[in-house]
Structure formats: C-alpha cells, structure tokens
Amino acid sequence: MLSNLSIDNYALIDALDVQLDEGFTVITGETGAGKSILLGGLSLVLGKRADLSLLRDKEKKCIVEADFKISDYGLQPFFEDNDLDYEKTTVIRREILPSGKSRAFINDTPVTLDILSELGDRLIDVHSQHQTLKLTENDFQLKLIDALADNKNHLINYSESLSRYSKVQKELEKLIDFQQNATKEQDYTTFLLNELESAPLKEGVMEELEEQQEQLSNVELILEQLSKADQLFNDDQIGVMALGTEIKSAISKLAGFGKQYAELFERIQSAFIELDDVNSQLQDFQEGVEVNPSMLEEVNAKLQLLYNLLKKHGASDILELIAVKESLAAKALETANVEENIALKTKELQELTSILEEQSLVLRERRQAVIPDLKKQLEEKLALLGMPSAAFQITLKVAEDFKVNGMDDLSFLFTANKGSDFGLLKKVASGGELSRIMLVIKSILAKYEKLPTIMFDEIDTGVSGEISNRMADIMREMSGKMQVFSITHLPQVASKGNHHFKVFKSEEENRTKTDMKKLSSDERIVELAQMLGGKNISDSAMAHARQLLN
C-alpha cells in the first residue's frame, strides 16, 4: 500500500508531504484546485514520461517520492530479477532536473523507466476516464475473464508456445523463400563453384606459377649463363676449380709452420668444399633446364585463369578466392539440403500447432466455465447501482488464427434496458453507465487480483444521489481487501471514506500554490456541507453533512 507521498517543485506544488493509511481514502477539492496535479506527480514515480514545463521553479529539480509497504505482495522475485534491494517498505523516487534529464530510483538504486513502470503496475492501479474507455476493448474484457478463470499460468505456457511457433514459422518462410530464389540461382552457383574448383587454388600458387613463367620464358638466357659459369669453373688453365686446387696445395705446405697457417689452410679447404658443391649444383641445373614451350603455355594458361577469377570475383588474392569457393560450396550444400530442412520445419510447426490448439482449448473451456458467474455478478451489482435491466451477452467463438491470448473471438455485448437490442459497449453505454460498469468490474477483479492499491479518478462522474452512495459502498467494500483512493466531487462518496483529504489552492507572495491536508471530523462536516450547498453554508447543509458522516 502507498504509505507516504512527497512532491517538491511540481506544477503548482511547492512542497507536499502526506502520510496515507490503508482502507478507503477520499480526496476532494474544488474544480481546478489541483487534484489532477496530484495524480500527475504520482504518475512520475509510476514510470510515466516527464514534462520539463511542469517544473514550478525552472532552476530547481523536481522530486517525487513514494513509500510503499509491499511485504504481502510476493514481489521478491521482481527485485531479484532486476538486481534490486528488497525492502518491506520500498521507496520509489523520481527526479526531473532543470536540464530536462530524468532519474529514477528504487530503494536508492538507479533504474530505467521500464523497470519503474513495471513495478508501478504491480503496486497501484490508477483508474482514469481514459481507462474507462479500455472497458470497450476486447483485450481488456478478455483479461477480466482470464482473471476469474485463474488463467495466468495457462496464458504463460500458451505465450511460450506461441513464441516458439512464431519463430519456427519465420524460419520456415525464410527457407521457402531461399528455396525459390536458390532454384533460379542454383545453375549459376554450380557453374561458379565448378570453375573455382578446377583452378589450382592454394596459398602461394600465384608466386610459384609466376616464377615458373619467368624461368620458362628466359630458358635460352639461363642456359647460356649456366654454360658460361661452368666454363669459368672447369677450364684447365684459368678455371676456378684448377686455381683453387693450386692455392690449397700451396698453403698446405705452410700448415706445419704455425697455428695461423693451419687455420688459414682449414678455411681454404672449407671454401674449396663449398666451391665444389656449387660446381656440382651448377652442372645439375644445366642438365635440368630445357626448352619446353608446351609447359610455358600451360603455366600461362593457369596464371590467366587465376587473373580472370580474381577480377571476376573482385578478390585481391588467392586466399579471398578460396573464401569465395567455400562460400559457394556452403550455398550449394544449403540448397541441396533445403528440402530436407523445409520438411523438418514443417513437421515442427505442425507439432507446435497441435500444442497451441490444445492450450487454446484449455483456455477456452476455463473461460466458458466462468462466463455465467461473471455475467451474474455484473448484472446483480449493476442492479444495485440503478441499472436493474442491465444485461450482458458474453460469448466465445473459435478464431481462425492464433492470437496473443488464445484462439478466441470474444463477443461482449450489453443493453441497459429491457427490450433493447444488445450492442457493443462503446456504442450503447453512456459515460455514466460505463463508469458504473468499470467500478463493478474493478470490484470483481479485487477478489482475484492481489493489487495493493487502486485510485479512482472521478469514476462517479455522471451519477448522483443514491447511486453514488452505492458506488461508494462498493469502493469501501473493496477497501477491505486493498487500499482504495477516490478523487470525487460527490459528498455521498466523500462521506464514506475512512480518511478524507482536501486539495486546495492558496496565494502567497502573488503566487498560487496547491496543497493538500487531511481533514478532521469537524473539517469533514464543513467540506461536505460546501459540497452539498456551496460556499455559503446553510444550517440544513451542515445537518445533511453530519447525517452523511453518521
């Protein structure tokens, strides 16, 4: 329940701090006194969007803080899921800075507006004229039936199945689209893949082929220079090998004359061994090199193929071409497997369809079971509110498609008068009738949904006299199970509250401000008398006010 509300620097409110109690609390005040401002401030801690223009002093921040006692409402999982400190008295704070930035806190932990709004929806139901219009919507009507049918867990299971169904359905549609497009592209994909597979694609192949091409193109020059080198190595008179042999022989005769000569001989001998090896390799090269025009033609063809493929696929090197080939291979494999995948997804979708149909049937049967009782409760309570001929026709039909809440099309028809045709609420019910219907629905929901607090904003609009008295009785009865607030202009409703607050305007230093105070018993009599007869209070109005309170 809401135990404290403080508002600073919001609209016409300088500073407001009120302690609130359980039971039935009424809030009254003249038109324009600021009751809507009070609701606007409360809406900020419930996660509504902030409006910078509502800062009273544009240089200061606006702070709205609300304390809620939540120990009886099983909200610990919410706090755990959102990594928040759980406190039996939870403090929600909202700050609007002059810069326009907004901050929200739950027990001093910063939170997003989405989290704030989610918690707010679990703590307080602010009923406004706008919400009365929701009464005419099928989704709201179905939620009412589901609350009575205790369908919460069944709806969760259905929602999870529907989510899987939607996911599989999208995957199947994607596969079918892919198959249709792939059929057209399959031949071209296969052609490209075959072309790449026929090419010698491996890392470094371009460098190898270009080296081969260079050698084959210059084979005569290579042979000429190899022959010249061989001659210089092996000439009997001036050849490197002959001269090297003489040098080695000369130094070998000095090796015994000292360490330095011996080391020099070893170096010459090592150099000679290396020269001998080079000479052998030179001769091997001469034997291995041959003029081969057909090999050159083959190498040129391979290089040209690779150059063409690089250009065709916009690749910068062989590695990118290999990646293109792998991608085409995967696409070809996917195309080959698409029919099998379509069959698997189709089967999965059929299984989920059966599950959803079964879950929808359970929801429908549970809804059908509570509709007679709901109809009875609605009509009996509306009769007490001056609508003795009010009647409902509530029927369910199987929908063609899966909806977010089952496979039911709901027909929720109403008539206020005997002999009149049934019609949709938004077409046949007046504003006053809608308010009474909504109050009755909220009173029924109070038995099934454990919501800490509900606030009615002038739900008694369009009614008066004995009917308003009975509406107040319903709200007071509801307050036995939850905290109930009613913003009202009617003395009959105001008199039924356990607690009575008045919202009023005053002027200080040429500035108008809104304030709120809890009325004592004597102050309540005066307030009710003014509501009955205006500012000029008569004795009869005072007597009537006392009578209402007693």
C-alpha positions as a Python dict, from the first residue, in 0.01 Angstrom:
ca = {
    (1, 'M'): (0, 0, 0),
    (2, 'L'): (102, 362, -56),
    (3, 'S'): (207, 494, 286),
    (4, 'N'): (366, 827, 204),
    (5, 'L'): (380, 1066, -91),
    (6, 'S'): (601, 1373, -117),
    (7, 'I'): (616, 1611, -413),
    (8, 'D'): (858, 1903, -447),
    (9, 'N'): (864, 2171, -718),
    (10, 'Y'): (596, 2021, -944),
    (11, 'A'): (342, 2243, -1126),
    (12, 'L'): (160, 2446, -855),
    (13, 'I'): (307, 2237, -574),
    (14, 'D'): (597, 2389, -378),
    (15, 'A'): (632, 2106, -129),
    (16, 'L'): (381, 1842, -32),
    (17, 'D'): (428, 1555, 213),
    (18, 'V'): (132, 1339, 313),
    (19, 'Q'): (103, 1027, 523),
    (20, 'L'): (-150, 777, 388),
    (21, 'D'): (-332, 485, 553),
    (22, 'E'): (-498, 163, 450),
    (23, 'G'): (-870, 145, 392),
    (24, 'F'): (-1081, 387, 186),
    (25, 'T'): (-936, 736, 133),
    (26, 'V'): (-1134, 1011, -42),
    (27, 'I'): (-980, 1322, -198),
    (28, 'T'): (-1196, 1627, -264),
    (29, 'G'): (-1142, 1984, -374),
    (30, 'E'): (-1287, 2249, -598),
    (31, 'T'): (-1251, 2219, -974),
    (32, 'G'): (-907, 2347, -1065),
    (33, 'A'): (-770, 2307, -713),
    (34, 'G'): (-504, 2066, -835),
    (35, 'K'): (-632, 1712, -795),
    (36, 'S'): (-505, 1633, -1146),
    (37, 'I'): (-166, 1780, -1045),
    (38, 'L'): (-154, 1534, -757),
    (39, 'L'): (-218, 1246, -997),
    (40, 'G'): (41, 1385, -1238),
    (41, 'G'): (303, 1387, -966),
    (42, 'L'): (215, 1033, -862),
    (43, 'S'): (236, 919, -1223),
    (44, 'L'): (604, 1018, -1231),
    (45, 'V'): (700, 756, -972),
    (46, 'L'): (493, 505, -1168),
    (47, 'G'): (717, 547, -1472),
    (48, 'K'): (530, 799, -1686),
    (49, 'R'): (720, 1038, -1912),
    (50, 'A'): (834, 1367, -1759),
    (51, 'D'): (740, 1714, -1889),
    (52, 'L'): (1002, 1981, -1816),
    (53, 'S'): (739, 2255, -1842),
    (54, 'L'): (581, 2130, -1517),
    (55, 'L'): (877, 2236, -1302),
    (56, 'R'): (747, 2509, -1073),
    (57, 'D'): (1090, 2668, -1032),
    (58, 'K'): (1284, 2613, -1354),
    (59, 'E'): (1615, 2648, -1168),
    (60, 'K'): (1547, 2363, -924),
    (61, 'K'): (1489, 1994, -973),
    (62, 'C'): (1153, 1831, -916),
    (63, 'I'): (1149, 1537, -674),
    (64, 'V'): (860, 1297, -626),
    (65, 'E'): (897, 1020, -370),
    (66, 'A'): (653, 748, -273),
    (67, 'D'): (680, 487, 3),
    (68, 'F'): (505, 154, -50),
    (69, 'K'): (458, -125, 206),
    (70, 'I'): (497, -437, -6),
    (71, 'S'): (562, -728, 231),
    (72, 'D'): (230, -902, 148),
    (73, 'Y'): (253, -898, -230),
    (74, 'G'): (519, -1155, -327),
    (75, 'L'): (742, -910, -511),
    (76, 'Q'): (1077, -1057, -404),
    (77, 'P'): (1131, -1230, -744),
    (78, 'F'): (1088, -897, -924),
    (79, 'F'): (1360, -740, -709),
    (80, 'E'): (1592, -1038, -759),
    (81, 'D'): (1539, -1042, -1137),
    (82, 'N'): (1625, -673, -1159),
    (83, 'D'): (1915, -685, -911),
    (84, 'L'): (1741, -454, -663),
    (85, 'D'): (1750, -445, -284),
    (86, 'Y'): (1421, -574, -146),
    (87, 'E'): (1278, -369, 140),
    (88, 'K'): (942, -425, 308),
    (89, 'T'): (889, -50, 281),
    (90, 'T'): (1014, 29, -67),
    (91, 'V'): (1093, 388, -163),
    (92, 'I'): (1049, 497, -523),
    (93, 'R'): (1199, 833, -619),
    (94, 'R'): (1187, 1028, -944),
    (95, 'E'): (1392, 1339, -1013),
    (96, 'I'): (1342, 1582, -1304),
    (97, 'L'): (1646, 1805, -1347),
    (98, 'P'): (1632, 2161, -1489),
    (99, 'S'): (1838, 2034, -1782),
    (100, 'G'): (1547, 1809, -1876),
    (101, 'K'): (1717, 1487, -1770),
    (102, 'S'): (1517, 1243, -1561),
    (103, 'R'): (1642, 997, -1300),
    (104, 'A'): (1457, 716, -1125),
    (105, 'F'): (1548, 516, -815),
    (106, 'I'): (1408, 213, -632),
    (107, 'N'): (1548, 194, -279),
    (108, 'D'): (1824, 434, -391),
    (109, 'T'): (1928, 210, -682),
    (110, 'P'): (1912, 383, -1024),
    (111, 'V'): (1664, 211, -1259),
    (112, 'T'): (1523, 260, -1608),
    (113, 'L'): (1172, 390, -1666),
    (114, 'D'): (1072, 47, -1798),
    (115, 'I'): (1163, -119, -1466),
    (116, 'L'): (995, 164, -1273),
    (117, 'S'): (680, 129, -1482),
    (118, 'E'): (675, -250, -1440),
    (119, 'L'): (694, -218, -1061),
    (120, 'G'): (439, 65, -1063),
    (121, 'D'): (191, -155, -1248),
    (122, 'R'): (221, -412, -968),
    (123, 'L'): (174, -159, -689),
    (124, 'I'): (-106, 74, -791),
    (125, 'D'): (-386, 88, -1046),
    (126, 'V'): (-469, 448, -1134),
    (127, 'H'): (-815, 446, -1288),
    (128, 'S'): (-894, 745, -1508),
    (129, 'Q'): (-1160, 831, -1764),
    (130, 'H'): (-915, 714, -2030),
    (131, 'Q'): (-903, 371, -1865),
    (132, 'T'): (-1283, 357, -1866),
    (133, 'L'): (-1261, 362, -2245),
    (134, 'K'): (-1043, 48, -2226),
    (135, 'L'): (-1351, -127, -2095),
    (136, 'T'): (-1484, -123, -2452),
    (137, 'E'): (-1179, -309, -2584),
    (138, 'N'): (-1183, -687, -2630),
    (139, 'D'): (-835, -734, -2479),
    (140, 'F'): (-944, -572, -2152),
    (141, 'Q'): (-1265, -775, -2144),
    (142, 'L'): (-1076, -1097, -2203),
    (143, 'K'): (-829, -1011, -1925),
    (144, 'L'): (-1127, -981, -1691),
    (145, 'I'): (-1249, -1329, -1786),
    (146, 'D'): (-896, -1473, -1756),
    (147, 'A'): (-859, -1325, -1407),
    (148, 'L'): (-1177, -1501, -1295),
    (149, 'A'): (-1069, -1822, -1467),
    (150, 'D'): (-725, -1810, -1299),
    (151, 'N'): (-564, -1849, -1639),
    (152, 'K'): (-234, -1678, -1554),
    (153, 'N'): (-12, -1988, -1572),
    (154, 'H'): (-202, -2128, -1871),
    (155, 'L'): (-150, -1797, -2055),
    (156, 'I'): (222, -1806, -1974),
    (157, 'N'): (250, -2158, -2121),
    (158, 'Y'): (49, -2056, -2426),
    (159, 'S'): (263, -1745, -2476),
    (160, 'E'): (583, -1950, -2466),
    (161, 'S'): (443, -2195, -2722),
    (162, 'L'): (324, -1909, -2943),
    (163, 'S'): (670, -1752, -2931),
    (164, 'R'): (828, -2079, -3047),
    (165, 'Y'): (558, -2117, -3313),
    (166, 'S'): (623, -1766, -3450),
    (167, 'K'): (997, -1829, -3456),
    (168, 'V'): (964, -2161, -3643),
    (169, 'Q'): (709, -2009, -3881),
    (170, 'K'): (953, -1730, -3973),
    (171, 'E'): (1233, -1983, -4019),
    (172, 'L'): (1012, -2192, -4249),
    (173, 'E'): (911, -1887, -4454),
    (174, 'K'): (1277, -1794, -4486),
    (175, 'L'): (1365, -2146, -4606),
    (176, 'I'): (1085, -2143, -4863),
    (177, 'D'): (1194, -1801, -4992),
    (178, 'F'): (1552, -1927, -5006),
    (179, 'Q'): (1444, -2236, -5198),
    (180, 'Q'): (1252, -2031, -5454),
    (181, 'N'): (1544, -1796, -5511),
    (182, 'A'): (1803, -2074, -5491),
    (183, 'T'): (1631, -2274, -5765),
    (184, 'K'): (1682, -1982, -6002),
    (185, 'E'): (2044, -1930, -5894),
    (186, 'Q'): (2144, -2292, -5847),
    (187, 'D'): (2281, -2345, -6200),
    (188, 'Y'): (2489, -2029, -6188),
    (189, 'T'): (2617, -2112, -5837),
    (190, 'T'): (2718, -2459, -5956),
    (191, 'F'): (2894, -2313, -6261),
    (192, 'L'): (3092, -2067, -6047),
    (193, 'L'): (3182, -2339, -5797),
    (194, 'N'): (3300, -2579, -6071),
    (195, 'E'): (3508, -2302, -6224),
    (196, 'L'): (3681, -2232, -5892),
    (197, 'E'): (3727, -2600, -5813),
    (198, 'S'): (3902, -2652, -6149),
    (199, 'A'): (4152, -2378, -6068),
    (200, 'P'): (4473, -2459, -5874),
    (201, 'L'): (4366, -2266, -5562),
    (202, 'K'): (4619, -2294, -5282),
    (203, 'E'): (4815, -2042, -5081),
    (204, 'G'): (5131, -1924, -5267),
    (205, 'V'): (5031, -2072, -5605),
    (206, 'M'): (5049, -1735, -5783),
    (207, 'E'): (5409, -1681, -5676),
    (208, 'E'): (5506, -2035, -5785),
    (209, 'L'): (5346, -2001, -6128),
    (210, 'E'): (5489, -1654, -6186),
    (211, 'E'): (5838, -1790, -6100),
    (212, 'Q'): (5789, -2083, -6339),
    (213, 'Q'): (5672, -1846, -6610),
    (214, 'E'): (5981, -1627, -6562),
    (215, 'Q'): (6215, -1927, -6592),
    (216, 'L'): (6042, -2086, -6893),
    (217, 'S'): (6028, -1754, -7076),
    (218, 'N'): (6406, -1698, -7033),
    (219, 'V'): (6534, -2056, -7072),
    (220, 'E'): (6789, -1973, -7350),
    (221, 'L'): (6944, -1692, -7144),
    (222, 'I'): (6955, -1920, -6840),
    (223, 'L'): (7132, -2199, -7039),
    (224, 'E'): (7379, -1951, -7188),
    (225, 'Q'): (7479, -1812, -6846),
    (226, 'L'): (7494, -2153, -6683),
    (227, 'S'): (7729, -2274, -6961),
    (228, 'K'): (7950, -1969, -6920),
    (229, 'A'): (7966, -2021, -6545),
    (230, 'D'): (8052, -2389, -6594),
    (231, 'Q'): (8338, -2296, -6827),
    (232, 'L'): (8479, -2050, -6576),
    (233, 'F'): (8463, -2311, -6307),
    (234, 'N'): (8619, -2602, -6500),
    (235, 'D'): (8872, -2451, -6750),
    (236, 'D'): (9206, -2640, -6722),
    (237, 'Q'): (9413, -2324, -6727),
    (238, 'I'): (9213, -2049, -6558),
    (239, 'G'): (8916, -2237, -6411),
    (240, 'V'): (8813, -2168, -6056),
    (241, 'M'): (8849, -2532, -5958),
    (242, 'A'): (9203, -2562, -6102),
    (243, 'L'): (9320, -2238, -5937),
    (244, 'G'): (9157, -2340, -5613),
    (245, 'T'): (9345, -2669, -5616),
    (246, 'E'): (9680, -2489, -5662),
    (247, 'I'): (9602, -2244, -5379),
    (248, 'K'): (9505, -2527, -5146),
    (249, 'S'): (9829, -2716, -5234),
    (250, 'A'): (10047, -2409, -5168),
    (251, 'I'): (9901, -2330, -4827),
    (252, 'S'): (9901, -2694, -4721),
    (253, 'K'): (10285, -2680, -4729),
    (254, 'L'): (10276, -2396, -4474),
    (255, 'A'): (10030, -2559, -4231),
    (256, 'G'): (10309, -2709, -4025),
    (257, 'F'): (10481, -2375, -3961),
    (258, 'G'): (10233, -2233, -3719),
    (259, 'K'): (9878, -2221, -3591),
    (260, 'Q'): (9786, -1924, -3809),
    (261, 'Y'): (9882, -2112, -4127),
    (262, 'A'): (9696, -2420, -4018),
    (263, 'E'): (9379, -2216, -3959),
    (264, 'L'): (9418, -2046, -4298),
    (265, 'F'): (9450, -2387, -4465),
    (266, 'E'): (9131, -2509, -4293),
    (267, 'R'): (8943, -2203, -4418),
    (268, 'I'): (9069, -2254, -4775),
    (269, 'Q'): (8974, -2621, -4756),
    (270, 'S'): (8620, -2532, -4637),
    (271, 'A'): (8585, -2275, -4916),
    (272, 'F'): (8704, -2531, -5167),
    (273, 'I'): (8444, -2785, -5046),
    (274, 'E'): (8170, -2516, -5090),
    (275, 'L'): (8302, -2430, -5439),
    (276, 'D'): (8297, -2797, -5533),
    (277, 'D'): (7933, -2822, -5417),
    (278, 'V'): (7838, -2512, -5618),
    (279, 'N'): (8008, -2661, -5922),
    (280, 'S'): (7807, -2985, -5885),
    (281, 'Q'): (7479, -2792, -5849),
    (282, 'L'): (7567, -2578, -6150),
    (283, 'Q'): (7603, -2891, -6361),
    (284, 'D'): (7274, -3028, -6224),
    (285, 'F'): (7100, -2704, -6324),
    (286, 'Q'): (7244, -2732, -6674),
    (287, 'E'): (7109, -3083, -6711),
    (288, 'G'): (6767, -2986, -6565),
    (289, 'V'): (6699, -2681, -6782),
    (290, 'E'): (6533, -2745, -7116),
    (291, 'V'): (6332, -2550, -7370),
    (292, 'N'): (5965, -2655, -7311),
    (293, 'P'): (5710, -2439, -7500),
    (294, 'S'): (5418, -2661, -7400),
    (295, 'M'): (5499, -2624, -7028),
    (296, 'L'): (5522, -2246, -7072),
    (297, 'E'): (5185, -2247, -7245),
    (298, 'E'): (5034, -2450, -6960),
    (299, 'V'): (5174, -2215, -6693),
    (300, 'N'): (5049, -1909, -6884),
    (301, 'A'): (4702, -2063, -6907),
    (302, 'K'): (4689, -2131, -6532),
    (303, 'L'): (4802, -1778, -6450),
    (304, 'Q'): (4550, -1625, -6687),
    (305, 'L'): (4272, -1834, -6531),
    (306, 'L'): (4368, -1711, -6185),
    (307, 'Y'): (4391, -1348, -6303),
    (308, 'N'): (4044, -1378, -6459),
    (309, 'L'): (3894, -1535, -6145),
    (310, 'L'): (4044, -1265, -5922),
    (311, 'K'): (3890, -996, -6141),
    (312, 'K'): (3558, -1178, -6177),
    (313, 'H'): (3506, -1220, -5802),
    (314, 'G'): (3663, -889, -5701),
    (315, 'A'): (3927, -1070, -5497),
    (316, 'S'): (4266, -923, -5412),
    (317, 'D'): (4449, -1252, -5361),
    (318, 'I'): (4418, -1631, -5372),
    (319, 'L'): (4304, -1653, -5007),
    (320, 'E'): (3999, -1440, -5089),
    (321, 'L'): (3923, -1666, -5388),
    (322, 'I'): (3943, -1970, -5159),
    (323, 'A'): (3691, -1798, -4925),
    (324, 'V'): (3458, -1735, -5221),
    (325, 'K'): (3482, -2102, -5319),
    (326, 'E'): (3399, -2215, -4964),
    (327, 'S'): (3102, -1977, -4953),
    (328, 'L'): (2968, -2109, -5283),
    (329, 'A'): (3019, -2466, -5164),
    (330, 'A'): (2821, -2391, -4845),
    (331, 'K'): (2546, -2231, -5051),
    (332, 'A'): (2531, -2527, -5283),
    (333, 'L'): (2512, -2763, -4983),
    (334, 'E'): (2240, -2550, -4823),
    (335, 'T'): (2045, -2559, -5147),
    (336, 'A'): (2085, -2934, -5161),
    (337, 'N'): (1959, -2969, -4800),
    (338, 'V'): (1683, -2709, -4814),
    (339, 'E'): (1405, -2955, -4897),
    (340, 'E'): (1500, -3171, -4601),
    (341, 'N'): (1512, -2865, -4373),
    (342, 'I'): (1173, -2748, -4501),
    (343, 'A'): (1026, -3088, -4420),
    (344, 'L'): (1173, -3080, -4068),
    (345, 'K'): (1047, -2726, -4001),
    (346, 'T'): (704, -2811, -4140),
    (347, 'K'): (680, -3107, -3904),
    (348, 'E'): (794, -2893, -3609),
    (349, 'L'): (535, -2629, -3698),
    (350, 'Q'): (260, -2893, -3713),
    (351, 'E'): (359, -3020, -3368),
    (352, 'L'): (352, -2667, -3224),
    (353, 'T'): (17, -2608, -3392),
    (354, 'S'): (-125, -2911, -3211),
    (355, 'I'): (20, -2789, -2879),
    (356, 'L'): (-126, -2441, -2928),
    (357, 'E'): (-465, -2579, -3023),
    (358, 'E'): (-469, -2793, -2707),
    (359, 'Q'): (-361, -2498, -2490),
    (360, 'S'): (-618, -2273, -2658),
    (361, 'L'): (-888, -2530, -2588),
    (362, 'V'): (-795, -2539, -2218),
    (363, 'L'): (-813, -2158, -2203),
    (364, 'R'): (-1149, -2158, -2381),
    (365, 'E'): (-1301, -2422, -2154),
    (366, 'R'): (-1185, -2239, -1841),
    (367, 'R'): (-1323, -1912, -1979),
    (368, 'Q'): (-1653, -2069, -2072),
    (369, 'A'): (-1684, -2206, -1718),
    (370, 'V'): (-1663, -1860, -1552),
    (371, 'I'): (-1866, -1655, -1801),
    (372, 'P'): (-2206, -1739, -1641),
    (373, 'D'): (-2079, -1635, -1297),
    (374, 'L'): (-1924, -1316, -1438),
    (375, 'K'): (-2249, -1228, -1614),
    (376, 'K'): (-2443, -1288, -1293),
    (377, 'Q'): (-2207, -1075, -1081),
    (378, 'L'): (-2209, -790, -1331),
    (379, 'E'): (-2586, -779, -1362),
    (380, 'E'): (-2652, -813, -987),
    (381, 'K'): (-2407, -538, -891),
    (382, 'L'): (-2526, -305, -1167),
    (383, 'A'): (-2884, -354, -1044),
    (384, 'L'): (-2767, -213, -708),
    (385, 'L'): (-2625, 84, -896),
    (386, 'G'): (-2955, 182, -1056),
    (387, 'M'): (-2932, -35, -1365),
    (388, 'P'): (-3187, -311, -1288),
    (389, 'S'): (-3234, -405, -1654),
    (390, 'A'): (-2866, -417, -1740),
    (391, 'A'): (-2781, -740, -1920),
    (392, 'F'): (-2480, -891, -2093),
    (393, 'Q'): (-2429, -1141, -2371),
    (394, 'I'): (-2078, -1284, -2342),
    (395, 'T'): (-1981, -1548, -2596),
    (396, 'L'): (-1663, -1703, -2727),
    (397, 'K'): (-1606, -1826, -3081),
    (398, 'V'): (-1306, -2012, -3217),
    (399, 'A'): (-1080, -1771, -3404),
    (400, 'E'): (-918, -1864, -3734),
    (401, 'D'): (-568, -1773, -3619),
    (402, 'F'): (-363, -1787, -3303),
    (403, 'K'): (-384, -1463, -3106),
    (404, 'V'): (-164, -1337, -2825),
    (405, 'N'): (-411, -1475, -2569),
    (406, 'G'): (-551, -1784, -2738),
    (407, 'M'): (-782, -1868, -3024),
    (408, 'D'): (-1096, -1695, -2903),
    (409, 'D'): (-1302, -1417, -3057),
    (410, 'L'): (-1491, -1254, -2769),
    (411, 'S'): (-1833, -1101, -2812),
    (412, 'F'): (-1907, -877, -2512),
    (413, 'L'): (-2249, -718, -2573),
    (414, 'F'): (-2459, -503, -2342),
    (415, 'T'): (-2800, -349, -2305),
    (416, 'A'): (-2917, -119, -2028),
    (417, 'N'): (-3289, -154, -2099),
    (418, 'K'): (-3535, -440, -2137),
    (419, 'G'): (-3646, -491, -2491),
    (420, 'S'): (-3347, -306, -2635),
    (421, 'D'): (-3104, -474, -2868),
    (422, 'F'): (-2768, -583, -2738),
    (423, 'G'): (-2474, -388, -2875),
    (424, 'L'): (-2108, -312, -2823),
    (425, 'L'): (-2038, -122, -2501),
    (426, 'K'): (-1881, 173, -2683),
    (427, 'K'): (-2195, 214, -2891),
    (428, 'V'): (-2479, 153, -2646),
    (429, 'A'): (-2345, 253, -2300),
    (430, 'S'): (-2341, 615, -2180),
    (431, 'G'): (-2050, 767, -1990),
    (432, 'G'): (-2226, 722, -1656),
    (433, 'E'): (-2311, 361, -1739),
    (434, 'L'): (-1952, 288, -1842),
    (435, 'S'): (-1826, 432, -1512),
    (436, 'R'): (-2058, 208, -1313),
    (437, 'I'): (-1969, -97, -1521),
    (438, 'M'): (-1598, -27, -1473),
    (439, 'L'): (-1640, 11, -1097),
    (440, 'V'): (-1824, -320, -1080),
    (441, 'I'): (-1551, -487, -1287),
    (442, 'K'): (-1279, -345, -1064),
    (443, 'S'): (-1464, -469, -756),
    (444, 'I'): (-1486, -817, -908),
    (445, 'L'): (-1117, -813, -1005),
    (446, 'A'): (-1025, -712, -650),
    (447, 'K'): (-1133, -1059, -540),
    (448, 'Y'): (-899, -1232, -785),
    (449, 'E'): (-601, -999, -830),
    (450, 'K'): (-399, -902, -524),
    (451, 'L'): (-312, -544, -615),
    (452, 'P'): (-201, -329, -320),
    (453, 'T'): (-366, -1, -421),
    (454, 'I'): (-628, 135, -659),
    (455, 'M'): (-703, 501, -723),
    (456, 'F'): (-1031, 605, -886),
    (457, 'D'): (-1020, 941, -1057),
    (458, 'E'): (-1382, 1066, -1060),
    (459, 'I'): (-1525, 726, -1150),
    (460, 'D'): (-1854, 859, -1014),
    (461, 'T'): (-1883, 1113, -1296),
    (462, 'G'): (-2233, 1118, -1441),
    (463, 'V'): (-2408, 970, -1137),
    (464, 'S'): (-2562, 1125, -828),
    (465, 'G'): (-2791, 1065, -532),
    (466, 'E'): (-2848, 711, -413),
    (467, 'I'): (-2645, 561, -698),
    (468, 'S'): (-2332, 748, -592),
    (469, 'N'): (-2397, 627, -236),
    (470, 'R'): (-2399, 267, -357),
    (471, 'M'): (-2087, 322, -568),
    (472, 'A'): (-1918, 447, -253),
    (473, 'D'): (-2033, 133, -70),
    (474, 'I'): (-1867, -82, -337),
    (475, 'M'): (-1541, 113, -308),
    (476, 'R'): (-1549, 86, 69),
    (477, 'E'): (-1616, -287, 42),
    (478, 'M'): (-1314, -316, -191),
    (479, 'S'): (-1100, -135, 67),
    (480, 'G'): (-1137, -437, 294),
    (481, 'K'): (-902, -624, 57),
    (482, 'M'): (-688, -337, -75),
    (483, 'Q'): (-608, 29, -30),
    (484, 'V'): (-863, 238, -222),
    (485, 'F'): (-846, 608, -316),
    (486, 'S'): (-1128, 800, -477),
    (487, 'I'): (-1098, 1151, -618),
    (488, 'T'): (-1458, 1270, -612),
    (489, 'H'): (-1690, 1568, -641),
    (490, 'L'): (-1979, 1386, -473),
    (491, 'P'): (-2050, 1430, -99),
    (492, 'Q'): (-2215, 1086, -83),
    (493, 'V'): (-1886, 925, -190),
    (494, 'A'): (-1668, 1156, 20),
    (495, 'S'): (-1866, 1075, 334),
    (496, 'K'): (-1788, 701, 307),
    (497, 'G'): (-1411, 739, 329),
    (498, 'N'): (-1213, 619, 629),
    (499, 'H'): (-983, 912, 561),
    (500, 'H'): (-1056, 1241, 389),
    (501, 'F'): (-803, 1473, 221),
    (502, 'K'): (-875, 1808, 65),
    (503, 'V'): (-677, 1959, -221),
    (504, 'F'): (-689, 2337, -226),
    (505, 'K'): (-524, 2644, -372),
    (506, 'S'): (-380, 2940, -185),
    (507, 'E'): (-184, 3253, -269),
    (508, 'E'): (149, 3355, -117),
    (509, 'E'): (357, 3649, -239),
    (510, 'N'): (146, 3681, -554),
    (511, 'R'): (195, 3315, -638),
    (512, 'T'): (-71, 3046, -648),
    (513, 'K'): (14, 2711, -499),
    (514, 'T'): (-163, 2381, -447),
    (515, 'D'): (-162, 2200, -116),
    (516, 'M'): (-332, 1903, 45),
    (517, 'K'): (-439, 1835, 403),
    (518, 'K'): (-606, 1560, 596),
    (519, 'L'): (-940, 1675, 738),
    (520, 'S'): (-1050, 1630, 1094),
    (521, 'S'): (-1407, 1522, 1174),
    (522, 'D'): (-1525, 1883, 1208),
    (523, 'E'): (-1342, 1986, 892),
    (524, 'R'): (-1505, 1699, 704),
    (525, 'I'): (-1850, 1825, 804),
    (526, 'V'): (-1767, 2169, 667),
    (527, 'E'): (-1621, 2027, 347),
    (528, 'L'): (-1926, 1805, 288),
    (529, 'A'): (-2159, 2094, 360),
    (530, 'Q'): (-1979, 2304, 99),
    (531, 'M'): (-2000, 2018, -149),
    (532, 'L'): (-2374, 1999, -81),
    (533, 'G'): (-2465, 2367, -82),
    (534, 'G'): (-2174, 2580, -195),
    (535, 'K'): (-1951, 2822, -5),
    (536, 'N'): (-2240, 2991, 174),
    (537, 'I'): (-2304, 2705, 414),
    (538, 'S'): (-2660, 2673, 545),
    (539, 'D'): (-2773, 2502, 862),
    (540, 'S'): (-2954, 2243, 657),
    (541, 'A'): (-2634, 2167, 461),
    (542, 'M'): (-2443, 2122, 786),
    (543, 'A'): (-2715, 1894, 920),
    (544, 'H'): (-2711, 1693, 597),
    (545, 'A'): (-2332, 1666, 615),
    (546, 'R'): (-2346, 1531, 969),
    (547, 'Q'): (-2612, 1287, 863),
    (548, 'L'): (-2396, 1162, 575),
    (549, 'L'): (-2099, 1108, 804),
    (550, 'N'): (-2308, 925, 1061),
}
